[in-house]
Short mmCIF file of N, CA, C and O in Angstrom, two decimals:
data_model
loop_
_atom_site.label_atom_id
_atom_site.label_comp_id
_atom_site.label_asym_id
_atom_site.label_seq_id
_atom_site.Cartn_x
_atom_site.Cartn_y
_atom_site.Cartn_z
N MET A 1 113.78 93.59 109.01
CA MET A 1 112.83 92.45 108.78
C MET A 1 112.08 92.90 107.76
O MET A 1 111.30 93.78 107.76
N ASP A 2 111.74 92.33 106.17
CA ASP A 2 111.04 92.63 105.52
C ASP A 2 109.51 92.39 105.88
O ASP A 2 109.38 91.60 106.81
N LEU A 3 108.46 92.63 104.99
CA LEU A 3 107.10 92.44 105.24
C LEU A 3 106.75 90.81 105.22
O LEU A 3 106.03 90.34 106.18
N PHE A 4 107.40 89.82 104.41
CA PHE A 4 107.45 88.56 104.30
C PHE A 4 107.92 87.99 105.86
O PHE A 4 106.88 87.08 106.26
N GLU A 5 108.66 88.15 106.25
CA GLU A 5 109.36 87.72 107.46
C GLU A 5 108.45 88.46 108.67
O GLU A 5 108.44 87.44 109.53
N LYS A 6 108.21 89.34 108.58
CA LYS A 6 107.08 89.96 109.74
C LYS A 6 105.96 89.30 109.69
O LYS A 6 105.53 88.96 110.79
N VAL A 7 105.25 89.04 108.38
CA VAL A 7 104.14 88.21 108.51
C VAL A 7 104.37 86.70 109.10
O VAL A 7 103.49 86.30 109.99
N SER A 8 105.30 86.17 108.79
CA SER A 8 105.65 84.87 109.08
C SER A 8 105.91 85.05 110.70
O SER A 8 105.44 83.83 111.45
N GLU A 9 106.67 85.94 111.25
CA GLU A 9 106.71 85.84 112.77
C GLU A 9 105.66 86.19 113.46
O GLU A 9 105.00 85.53 114.60
N ASP A 10 104.53 86.96 112.90
CA ASP A 10 103.36 87.39 113.36
C ASP A 10 102.46 85.88 113.45
O ASP A 10 101.42 86.02 114.36
N ILE A 11 102.72 85.32 112.62
CA ILE A 11 101.75 83.79 112.36
C ILE A 11 102.11 83.21 113.79
O ILE A 11 101.29 82.74 114.65
N LYS A 12 103.28 82.94 114.20
CA LYS A 12 103.78 82.24 115.32
C LYS A 12 103.05 82.90 116.60
O LYS A 12 102.64 82.31 117.43
N THR A 13 103.22 84.21 116.73
CA THR A 13 102.49 85.23 117.75
C THR A 13 101.25 84.61 117.75
O THR A 13 100.55 84.54 118.87
N ALA A 14 100.49 84.64 116.74
CA ALA A 14 98.90 84.73 116.53
C ALA A 14 98.75 83.16 117.18
O ALA A 14 97.96 82.86 117.65
N MET A 15 99.71 82.01 116.82
CA MET A 15 99.18 80.76 117.32
C MET A 15 99.33 80.77 118.71
O MET A 15 98.62 80.03 119.34
N LYS A 16 100.60 81.24 119.18
CA LYS A 16 100.77 81.27 120.87
C LYS A 16 99.58 81.95 121.53
O LYS A 16 99.31 81.49 122.65
N ALA A 17 99.14 82.92 120.88
CA ALA A 17 98.08 83.60 121.58
C ALA A 17 96.52 83.02 121.13
O ALA A 17 95.46 83.48 121.79
N LYS A 18 96.62 82.07 120.40
CA LYS A 18 95.19 81.48 120.05
C LYS A 18 94.44 82.58 119.22
O LYS A 18 93.02 82.41 119.59
N ASP A 19 94.84 83.39 118.58
CA ASP A 19 94.13 84.27 117.99
C ASP A 19 93.79 83.88 116.48
O ASP A 19 94.51 84.04 115.63
N LYS A 20 92.47 83.34 116.46
CA LYS A 20 91.99 82.54 115.10
C LYS A 20 91.80 83.35 114.07
O LYS A 20 92.29 83.28 112.86
N VAL A 21 91.37 84.52 114.22
CA VAL A 21 91.25 85.56 113.20
C VAL A 21 92.55 86.09 112.53
O VAL A 21 92.47 85.97 111.33
N ALA A 22 93.37 86.60 113.18
CA ALA A 22 94.90 86.92 112.90
C ALA A 22 95.47 85.95 112.16
O ALA A 22 96.23 85.88 111.34
N LEU A 23 95.49 84.50 112.89
CA LEU A 23 96.14 83.32 112.43
C LEU A 23 95.69 83.19 111.06
O LEU A 23 96.40 82.82 109.95
N GLU A 24 94.28 83.13 110.73
CA GLU A 24 93.83 82.71 109.45
C GLU A 24 94.07 83.92 108.67
O GLU A 24 94.53 83.52 107.37
N THR A 25 94.06 85.06 108.78
CA THR A 25 94.27 86.18 108.06
C THR A 25 95.76 86.20 107.56
O THR A 25 96.05 86.25 106.26
N LEU A 26 96.49 85.85 108.54
CA LEU A 26 98.35 85.99 108.29
C LEU A 26 98.45 84.96 107.29
O LEU A 26 99.27 84.93 106.64
N ARG A 27 97.92 83.50 107.66
CA ARG A 27 98.10 82.51 106.75
C ARG A 27 97.94 82.79 105.48
O ARG A 27 98.64 82.21 104.54
N ASN A 28 96.53 83.30 105.15
CA ASN A 28 96.35 83.81 104.02
C ASN A 28 97.08 84.66 103.37
O ASN A 28 97.61 84.39 101.88
N ILE A 29 97.57 85.77 103.73
CA ILE A 29 98.34 86.60 103.27
C ILE A 29 99.92 85.97 103.06
O ILE A 29 100.32 86.27 101.86
N LYS A 30 100.36 85.10 103.82
CA LYS A 30 101.38 84.53 103.56
C LYS A 30 101.56 83.53 102.13
O LYS A 30 102.08 83.42 101.53
N LYS A 31 100.17 82.86 102.04
CA LYS A 31 100.08 82.02 101.08
C LYS A 31 99.96 82.98 99.73
O LYS A 31 100.69 82.65 98.86
N VAL A 32 99.39 83.95 99.64
CA VAL A 32 99.49 84.96 98.34
C VAL A 32 100.98 85.46 98.09
O VAL A 32 101.36 85.38 96.94
N PHE A 33 101.61 85.58 99.70
CA PHE A 33 103.08 86.05 99.24
C PHE A 33 103.82 84.84 98.49
O PHE A 33 104.82 85.43 97.65
N LEU A 34 103.73 83.56 99.05
CA LEU A 34 104.36 82.67 98.52
C LEU A 34 104.12 82.41 96.94
O LEU A 34 104.84 82.42 96.11
N GLU A 35 102.62 82.68 96.72
CA GLU A 35 102.35 82.62 95.27
C GLU A 35 103.28 83.63 94.34
O GLU A 35 103.50 83.39 93.29
N ALA A 36 103.23 84.76 95.07
CA ALA A 36 103.86 86.00 94.07
C ALA A 36 105.48 85.56 94.01
O ALA A 36 106.08 86.05 93.13
N LYS A 37 105.88 84.91 95.36
CA LYS A 37 107.55 84.63 95.12
C LYS A 37 107.85 83.51 94.03
O LYS A 37 109.01 83.64 93.40
N THR A 38 106.96 82.72 93.99
CA THR A 38 107.28 81.64 92.99
C THR A 38 106.68 81.73 91.71
O THR A 38 106.58 80.93 90.88
N ALA A 39 106.02 83.04 91.38
CA ALA A 39 105.68 83.42 90.11
C ALA A 39 106.57 83.24 89.13
O ALA A 39 107.75 83.92 89.28
N PRO A 40 106.45 83.18 87.76
CA PRO A 40 107.46 83.31 86.69
C PRO A 40 108.10 84.35 86.86
O PRO A 40 107.32 85.54 86.79
N GLY A 41 109.28 84.59 86.85
CA GLY A 41 109.99 86.02 86.69
C GLY A 41 110.50 86.47 87.88
O GLY A 41 111.01 87.57 87.95
N ALA A 42 109.70 86.15 89.11
CA ALA A 42 109.85 86.52 90.38
C ALA A 42 111.23 86.29 91.08
O ALA A 42 111.71 86.95 92.06
N ASN A 43 111.89 85.39 90.61
CA ASN A 43 113.26 84.68 91.23
C ASN A 43 113.10 84.61 92.67
O ASN A 43 114.17 84.93 93.52
N ASP A 44 112.01 84.24 93.17
CA ASP A 44 111.84 83.72 94.54
C ASP A 44 112.31 84.91 95.48
O ASP A 44 112.54 84.68 96.57
N THR A 45 111.81 86.13 94.94
CA THR A 45 111.81 87.34 95.81
C THR A 45 110.57 88.14 95.94
O THR A 45 109.67 88.07 94.86
N LEU A 46 110.36 88.95 96.74
CA LEU A 46 109.09 89.62 96.90
C LEU A 46 109.52 90.93 97.69
O LEU A 46 109.71 90.87 98.78
N ALA A 47 109.65 92.20 96.99
CA ALA A 47 109.97 93.47 97.40
C ALA A 47 108.78 93.91 98.39
O ALA A 47 107.67 93.54 98.17
N ASP A 48 108.87 94.83 99.41
CA ASP A 48 108.02 95.09 100.13
C ASP A 48 107.15 96.01 99.56
O ASP A 48 105.83 95.92 99.74
N ALA A 49 107.69 96.73 98.42
CA ALA A 49 106.48 97.44 97.75
C ALA A 49 105.51 96.51 97.17
O ALA A 49 104.23 97.01 97.24
N ASP A 50 105.94 95.55 96.54
CA ASP A 50 104.91 94.74 96.25
C ASP A 50 104.07 93.93 96.96
O ASP A 50 102.79 93.38 96.78
N ALA A 51 104.70 93.62 98.19
CA ALA A 51 104.08 92.90 99.63
C ALA A 51 102.99 93.72 99.86
O ALA A 51 101.73 93.37 100.21
N LEU A 52 103.18 94.99 99.97
CA LEU A 52 102.21 96.15 100.21
C LEU A 52 100.91 96.31 99.37
O LEU A 52 99.93 96.37 99.92
N LYS A 53 101.26 96.26 98.03
CA LYS A 53 100.56 96.16 97.15
C LYS A 53 99.36 94.97 97.29
O LYS A 53 98.10 95.18 97.22
N ILE A 54 99.90 93.90 97.63
CA ILE A 54 99.09 92.38 97.84
C ILE A 54 98.17 92.85 98.74
O ILE A 54 97.14 92.54 98.93
N ILE A 55 98.78 93.12 100.20
CA ILE A 55 98.06 93.53 101.13
C ILE A 55 96.88 94.77 100.97
O ILE A 55 95.86 94.31 101.37
N GLN A 56 97.05 95.65 100.02
CA GLN A 56 96.25 96.73 99.77
C GLN A 56 95.01 96.03 99.11
O GLN A 56 93.91 96.26 99.60
N LYS A 57 95.38 94.89 97.88
CA LYS A 57 94.64 94.32 97.24
C LYS A 57 93.59 93.53 98.31
O LYS A 57 92.35 93.46 97.99
N LEU A 58 94.10 92.77 99.07
CA LEU A 58 93.51 91.80 99.86
C LEU A 58 92.40 92.58 100.80
O LEU A 58 91.39 92.26 101.31
N THR A 59 92.97 93.73 101.24
CA THR A 59 92.12 94.48 102.10
C THR A 59 90.94 95.16 101.39
O THR A 59 89.91 95.15 101.71
N LYS A 60 91.22 95.71 100.39
CA LYS A 60 90.09 95.98 99.17
C LYS A 60 89.15 95.23 99.16
O LYS A 60 87.66 95.22 99.43
N GLN A 61 89.54 93.84 98.79
CA GLN A 61 88.81 92.63 98.33
C GLN A 61 87.82 92.26 99.73
O GLN A 61 86.66 92.04 99.76
N GLY A 62 88.33 92.66 101.02
CA GLY A 62 87.60 92.39 102.17
C GLY A 62 86.75 93.09 102.45
O GLY A 62 85.31 92.85 102.72
N LYS A 63 86.96 94.45 102.38
CA LYS A 63 86.08 95.78 102.58
C LYS A 63 84.54 95.25 101.47
O LYS A 63 83.91 95.69 101.98
N ASP A 64 84.96 95.09 100.21
CA ASP A 64 84.20 94.79 99.13
C ASP A 64 83.16 93.72 99.45
O ASP A 64 82.03 94.05 99.39
N ALA A 65 83.80 92.54 100.10
CA ALA A 65 83.15 91.60 100.31
C ALA A 65 81.99 91.62 101.34
O ALA A 65 80.91 91.36 101.51
N ALA A 66 82.68 92.56 102.48
CA ALA A 66 81.68 93.06 103.79
C ALA A 66 80.66 93.82 103.26
O ALA A 66 79.65 93.56 103.75
N ALA A 67 80.76 94.71 102.34
CA ALA A 67 79.78 95.53 101.71
C ALA A 67 78.57 94.31 101.29
O ALA A 67 77.58 94.84 101.35
N ILE A 68 79.06 93.78 100.66
CA ILE A 68 78.00 92.82 99.68
C ILE A 68 77.18 92.03 100.74
O ILE A 68 76.03 91.62 100.88
N TYR A 69 77.94 91.50 101.80
CA TYR A 69 77.31 90.61 102.73
C TYR A 69 76.35 91.63 103.60
O TYR A 69 75.22 91.11 103.74
N VAL A 70 76.65 93.00 103.90
CA VAL A 70 75.51 93.64 104.47
C VAL A 70 74.58 93.90 103.58
O VAL A 70 73.39 93.87 104.21
N GLU A 71 74.55 94.17 102.28
CA GLU A 71 73.47 94.14 101.47
C GLU A 71 72.54 93.09 101.38
O GLU A 71 71.44 93.35 101.29
N GLN A 72 73.17 91.68 101.46
CA GLN A 72 72.38 90.67 101.46
C GLN A 72 71.87 90.23 103.10
O GLN A 72 71.42 89.04 103.17
N GLY A 73 72.08 91.21 103.84
CA GLY A 73 71.63 90.96 105.16
C GLY A 73 72.28 89.92 106.04
O GLY A 73 72.04 89.48 107.00
N ARG A 74 73.74 89.68 105.85
CA ARG A 74 74.48 88.72 106.41
C ARG A 74 75.70 89.44 107.30
O ARG A 74 76.86 89.38 107.06
N GLN A 75 75.19 89.98 108.36
CA GLN A 75 76.19 91.03 109.32
C GLN A 75 77.05 90.04 109.71
O GLN A 75 78.37 90.32 110.00
N ASP A 76 76.73 89.00 110.09
CA ASP A 76 77.79 87.90 110.63
C ASP A 76 78.96 87.72 109.88
O ASP A 76 80.07 87.69 110.22
N LEU A 77 78.82 87.42 108.45
CA LEU A 77 79.98 87.31 107.38
C LEU A 77 80.64 88.69 107.34
O LEU A 77 81.75 88.47 107.12
N ALA A 78 79.78 89.60 107.36
CA ALA A 78 80.48 91.11 107.31
C ALA A 78 81.54 91.18 108.30
O ALA A 78 82.49 91.75 108.07
N ASP A 79 81.06 91.01 109.61
CA ASP A 79 81.81 90.94 110.73
C ASP A 79 83.24 90.40 110.81
O ASP A 79 84.35 90.91 110.89
N GLU A 80 82.99 89.04 110.29
CA GLU A 80 84.40 88.36 109.97
C GLU A 80 85.29 88.69 108.85
O GLU A 80 86.53 88.92 109.35
N GLU A 81 84.78 89.43 107.77
CA GLU A 81 85.57 89.95 106.64
C GLU A 81 86.25 91.35 107.38
O GLU A 81 87.56 91.60 107.14
N LEU A 82 85.49 92.15 108.13
CA LEU A 82 85.87 93.20 108.67
C LEU A 82 87.04 92.93 109.64
O LEU A 82 88.04 93.75 110.07
N ALA A 83 86.95 91.80 110.36
CA ALA A 83 88.01 91.65 111.53
C ALA A 83 89.10 91.13 110.74
O ALA A 83 90.16 91.59 111.26
N GLN A 84 89.03 90.62 109.74
CA GLN A 84 90.38 90.21 109.01
C GLN A 84 91.02 91.43 108.24
O GLN A 84 92.30 91.78 108.38
N VAL A 85 90.11 92.40 107.97
CA VAL A 85 90.48 93.59 107.06
C VAL A 85 91.27 94.48 108.23
O VAL A 85 92.30 94.82 108.02
N ARG A 86 90.88 94.60 109.50
CA ARG A 86 91.70 95.35 110.66
C ARG A 86 93.01 94.58 110.87
O ARG A 86 93.99 95.38 111.16
N VAL A 87 93.05 93.28 110.73
CA VAL A 87 94.18 92.61 110.81
C VAL A 87 95.16 93.01 109.85
O VAL A 87 96.46 93.43 110.16
N MET A 88 94.96 93.13 108.43
CA MET A 88 95.78 93.56 107.39
C MET A 88 95.91 95.04 107.40
O MET A 88 96.95 95.40 107.12
N GLU A 89 95.26 95.86 107.79
CA GLU A 89 95.43 97.18 108.04
C GLU A 89 96.71 97.66 108.76
O GLU A 89 97.17 98.67 108.70
N ALA A 90 97.08 96.73 109.67
CA ALA A 90 98.08 96.93 110.73
C ALA A 90 99.43 97.00 109.70
O ALA A 90 100.41 97.51 110.08
N TYR A 91 99.40 96.46 108.80
CA TYR A 91 100.56 96.25 107.73
C TYR A 91 100.66 97.47 106.80
O TYR A 91 101.63 97.58 106.23
N LEU A 92 99.47 98.05 106.59
CA LEU A 92 99.57 99.01 105.56
C LEU A 92 100.06 100.61 106.29
O LEU A 92 99.98 100.73 107.61
N PRO A 93 100.72 101.38 105.48
CA PRO A 93 100.95 102.76 106.03
C PRO A 93 99.64 103.22 106.47
O PRO A 93 98.37 103.19 105.99
N LYS A 94 99.73 104.35 107.30
CA LYS A 94 98.57 104.90 107.79
C LYS A 94 98.00 105.85 106.57
O LYS A 94 98.84 106.61 105.78
N GLN A 95 96.62 105.67 106.54
CA GLN A 95 95.77 106.53 105.35
C GLN A 95 95.68 107.98 105.71
O GLN A 95 95.53 108.25 106.91
N MET A 96 95.79 108.66 104.85
CA MET A 96 95.57 110.21 104.86
C MET A 96 94.24 110.35 105.22
O MET A 96 93.28 109.80 104.56
N SER A 97 94.15 111.53 105.95
CA SER A 97 92.79 112.04 106.26
C SER A 97 92.27 112.78 105.13
O SER A 97 92.87 113.01 104.25
N ALA A 98 90.80 113.18 105.06
CA ALA A 98 90.37 113.82 104.18
C ALA A 98 90.86 115.19 104.05
O ALA A 98 91.05 115.54 102.67
N GLU A 99 91.28 115.94 104.87
CA GLU A 99 92.07 117.05 104.58
C GLU A 99 93.24 117.02 104.05
O GLU A 99 93.73 117.86 103.30
N GLU A 100 94.16 116.06 104.54
CA GLU A 100 95.51 115.91 104.03
C GLU A 100 95.29 115.61 102.55
O GLU A 100 96.21 115.95 101.66
N LEU A 101 94.27 114.77 102.12
CA LEU A 101 94.38 114.17 100.86
C LEU A 101 93.74 115.40 100.11
O LEU A 101 94.29 115.63 98.70
N GLU A 102 92.88 116.42 100.25
CA GLU A 102 92.46 117.51 99.51
C GLU A 102 93.72 118.34 99.45
O GLU A 102 94.08 118.99 98.25
N ALA A 103 94.44 118.60 100.51
CA ALA A 103 95.69 119.65 100.27
C ALA A 103 96.67 118.95 99.33
O ALA A 103 97.13 119.61 98.58
N ALA A 104 96.93 117.65 99.34
CA ALA A 104 97.89 116.93 98.28
C ALA A 104 97.32 116.95 97.10
O ALA A 104 98.03 117.20 96.17
N LEU A 105 95.94 116.86 96.80
CA LEU A 105 95.51 116.70 95.45
C LEU A 105 95.59 118.30 95.17
O LEU A 105 95.73 118.37 93.72
N LYS A 106 95.34 119.42 95.69
CA LYS A 106 95.33 120.64 95.22
C LYS A 106 96.64 120.85 94.98
O LYS A 106 96.93 121.57 93.88
N GLU A 107 97.45 120.23 95.65
CA GLU A 107 99.05 120.78 95.07
C GLU A 107 99.62 120.15 93.79
O GLU A 107 100.01 120.68 92.81
N ILE A 108 98.94 118.72 93.71
CA ILE A 108 98.95 118.04 92.45
C ILE A 108 98.51 118.61 91.20
O ILE A 108 99.07 118.85 90.13
N ILE A 109 97.20 119.15 91.49
CA ILE A 109 96.42 120.00 90.46
C ILE A 109 97.33 121.34 90.02
O ILE A 109 97.55 121.58 88.98
N ALA A 110 97.78 122.01 91.03
CA ALA A 110 98.53 123.19 90.72
C ALA A 110 99.83 122.74 89.83
O ALA A 110 100.03 123.50 88.88
N GLU A 111 100.50 121.80 90.19
CA GLU A 111 101.75 121.41 89.72
C GLU A 111 101.47 120.99 88.28
O GLU A 111 102.47 121.36 87.32
N THR A 112 100.44 120.33 87.95
CA THR A 112 100.16 119.70 86.60
C THR A 112 99.32 120.95 85.86
O THR A 112 99.50 120.49 84.35
N GLY A 113 98.78 122.02 86.13
CA GLY A 113 98.28 123.05 85.76
C GLY A 113 96.83 122.42 85.28
O GLY A 113 96.46 122.95 84.18
N ALA A 114 96.23 121.63 85.64
CA ALA A 114 94.97 121.16 85.44
C ALA A 114 93.84 122.31 85.68
O ALA A 114 93.83 123.02 86.79
N THR A 115 92.95 122.24 84.69
CA THR A 115 91.80 123.52 84.94
C THR A 115 90.44 123.01 85.00
O THR A 115 89.76 123.66 85.41
N GLY A 116 90.28 121.61 84.42
CA GLY A 116 89.09 121.17 84.45
C GLY A 116 88.79 119.71 84.31
O GLY A 116 89.84 119.03 84.56
N GLY A 117 87.59 119.11 84.23
CA GLY A 117 87.36 117.79 83.90
C GLY A 117 88.21 117.26 82.85
O GLY A 117 88.57 115.79 83.05
N LYS A 118 88.53 117.82 82.10
CA LYS A 118 89.35 117.01 80.80
C LYS A 118 90.53 116.81 81.41
O LYS A 118 91.51 116.08 80.54
N ASP A 119 91.44 117.30 82.33
CA ASP A 119 92.38 117.17 82.84
C ASP A 119 92.67 115.95 83.66
O ASP A 119 93.63 115.81 84.43
N MET A 120 91.49 115.24 84.10
CA MET A 120 91.32 114.23 85.15
C MET A 120 92.63 113.35 85.04
O MET A 120 92.98 112.74 85.86
N GLY A 121 92.71 112.69 83.94
CA GLY A 121 93.62 111.62 83.51
C GLY A 121 95.15 111.99 84.03
O GLY A 121 95.89 111.47 84.67
N LYS A 122 95.38 113.44 83.69
CA LYS A 122 96.87 113.70 83.82
C LYS A 122 97.09 113.74 85.33
O LYS A 122 97.96 113.34 85.85
N VAL A 123 95.93 114.44 86.09
CA VAL A 123 95.96 114.46 87.56
C VAL A 123 96.09 113.27 88.25
O VAL A 123 96.82 112.99 89.22
N MET A 124 95.30 112.31 87.88
CA MET A 124 95.14 110.85 88.47
C MET A 124 96.42 110.27 88.17
O MET A 124 96.81 109.46 89.02
N GLY A 125 97.16 110.32 87.16
CA GLY A 125 98.63 109.49 86.68
C GLY A 125 99.49 110.11 87.92
O GLY A 125 100.11 109.21 88.67
N VAL A 126 99.40 111.31 88.23
CA VAL A 126 100.43 111.81 89.27
C VAL A 126 100.26 111.41 90.44
O VAL A 126 100.78 111.00 91.53
N ALA A 127 98.70 111.45 90.86
CA ALA A 127 98.16 111.30 92.11
C ALA A 127 98.27 109.76 92.66
O ALA A 127 98.80 109.49 93.61
N SER A 128 97.95 108.96 91.45
CA SER A 128 97.99 107.64 91.92
C SER A 128 99.52 107.19 92.26
O SER A 128 99.73 106.25 93.09
N LYS A 129 100.47 107.72 91.60
CA LYS A 129 101.96 107.56 92.03
C LYS A 129 102.30 107.97 93.33
O LYS A 129 102.87 107.47 94.32
N LYS A 130 102.06 109.28 93.49
CA LYS A 130 102.58 110.15 94.69
C LYS A 130 101.90 109.40 95.87
O LYS A 130 102.24 109.31 96.76
N LEU A 131 100.45 109.19 95.78
CA LEU A 131 99.59 108.72 97.12
C LEU A 131 99.46 107.42 97.05
O LEU A 131 98.64 106.85 97.91
N ALA A 132 100.28 106.58 96.33
CA ALA A 132 99.85 105.13 96.39
C ALA A 132 100.16 104.57 97.93
O ALA A 132 101.24 104.82 98.48
N GLY A 133 99.40 103.81 98.36
CA GLY A 133 99.33 103.29 99.61
C GLY A 133 98.73 104.13 100.93
O GLY A 133 98.62 103.86 101.94
N LEU A 134 98.59 105.53 100.40
CA LEU A 134 98.24 106.34 101.40
C LEU A 134 96.67 106.63 101.57
O LEU A 134 95.94 107.15 102.26
N ALA A 135 95.99 106.31 100.03
CA ALA A 135 94.54 106.70 100.02
C ALA A 135 94.02 105.49 98.86
O ALA A 135 94.94 105.13 98.06
N GLU A 136 92.87 105.17 98.86
CA GLU A 136 92.48 104.47 98.01
C GLU A 136 92.25 105.08 96.79
O GLU A 136 91.69 106.42 96.72
N GLY A 137 92.36 104.19 95.70
CA GLY A 137 92.19 104.91 94.26
C GLY A 137 90.77 105.67 94.31
O GLY A 137 90.75 106.87 93.55
N ARG A 138 89.56 104.82 94.68
CA ARG A 138 88.26 105.35 94.42
C ARG A 138 88.42 106.72 95.12
O ARG A 138 87.66 107.74 94.77
N THR A 139 88.63 106.85 96.26
CA THR A 139 88.63 108.25 97.24
C THR A 139 89.49 109.25 96.41
O THR A 139 88.93 110.22 96.33
N ILE A 140 90.62 108.90 96.11
CA ILE A 140 91.34 109.80 95.24
C ILE A 140 90.86 110.32 93.77
O ILE A 140 90.49 111.53 93.86
N SER A 141 89.99 109.62 93.09
CA SER A 141 89.48 109.81 91.98
C SER A 141 88.13 110.52 92.34
O SER A 141 87.84 111.68 91.62
N ALA A 142 87.38 110.35 93.43
CA ALA A 142 86.22 111.22 93.61
C ALA A 142 86.60 112.62 93.95
O ALA A 142 86.05 113.58 93.67
N LYS A 143 87.73 112.60 94.83
CA LYS A 143 87.95 113.97 95.39
C LYS A 143 88.66 114.95 93.89
O LYS A 143 88.45 116.03 93.99
N VAL A 144 89.52 114.07 93.27
CA VAL A 144 89.82 114.94 92.10
C VAL A 144 88.72 115.60 91.13
O VAL A 144 88.66 116.67 90.80
N LYS A 145 87.57 114.70 91.19
CA LYS A 145 86.44 114.95 90.32
C LYS A 145 85.95 116.18 90.94
O LYS A 145 85.48 117.24 90.40
N GLU A 146 85.80 116.39 92.24
CA GLU A 146 85.10 117.19 93.02
C GLU A 146 85.94 118.48 92.83
O GLU A 146 85.23 119.57 92.68
N LEU A 147 87.23 118.51 92.82
CA LEU A 147 88.18 119.68 92.95
C LEU A 147 88.23 120.15 91.51
O LEU A 147 88.36 121.38 91.40
N LEU A 148 88.11 119.47 90.50
CA LEU A 148 88.26 119.86 89.03
C LEU A 148 86.95 120.15 88.52
O LEU A 148 86.53 121.06 87.37
N GLY A 149 85.79 119.58 89.12
CA GLY A 149 84.37 119.86 88.69
C GLY A 149 83.93 121.32 88.70
O GLY A 149 83.59 122.03 87.66
#
């Protein structure tokens, strides 16, 4: 079962369970999936890798929105966003711990022969591909800066 089918099945489950947060979140994900499937050149298909990228993007947007709501003193809205983020995170691969990320980046730095800040682009290129979906780009970038600094 691909990710699109899984989300469709989980919508039915959420409806039966009367889980409003999950239902709203999953319907939104499915809407974005359908838009991606019907985009020019998509040939009515959506690979799991592309579906994962969409969920990662939506998760990041939800976290960013929650942070803005907190800054503006709207904890109620932030809580709603974070509840939706938790539903989406169930579809993402487990994120790397800080220790795992550091070990992976040290390996990539050694592999690329990077020695300082000027090599950040080289390291980020490899790290972004290898660690896609396992850690946020912001986190990877900050750790690479720290290790090369």
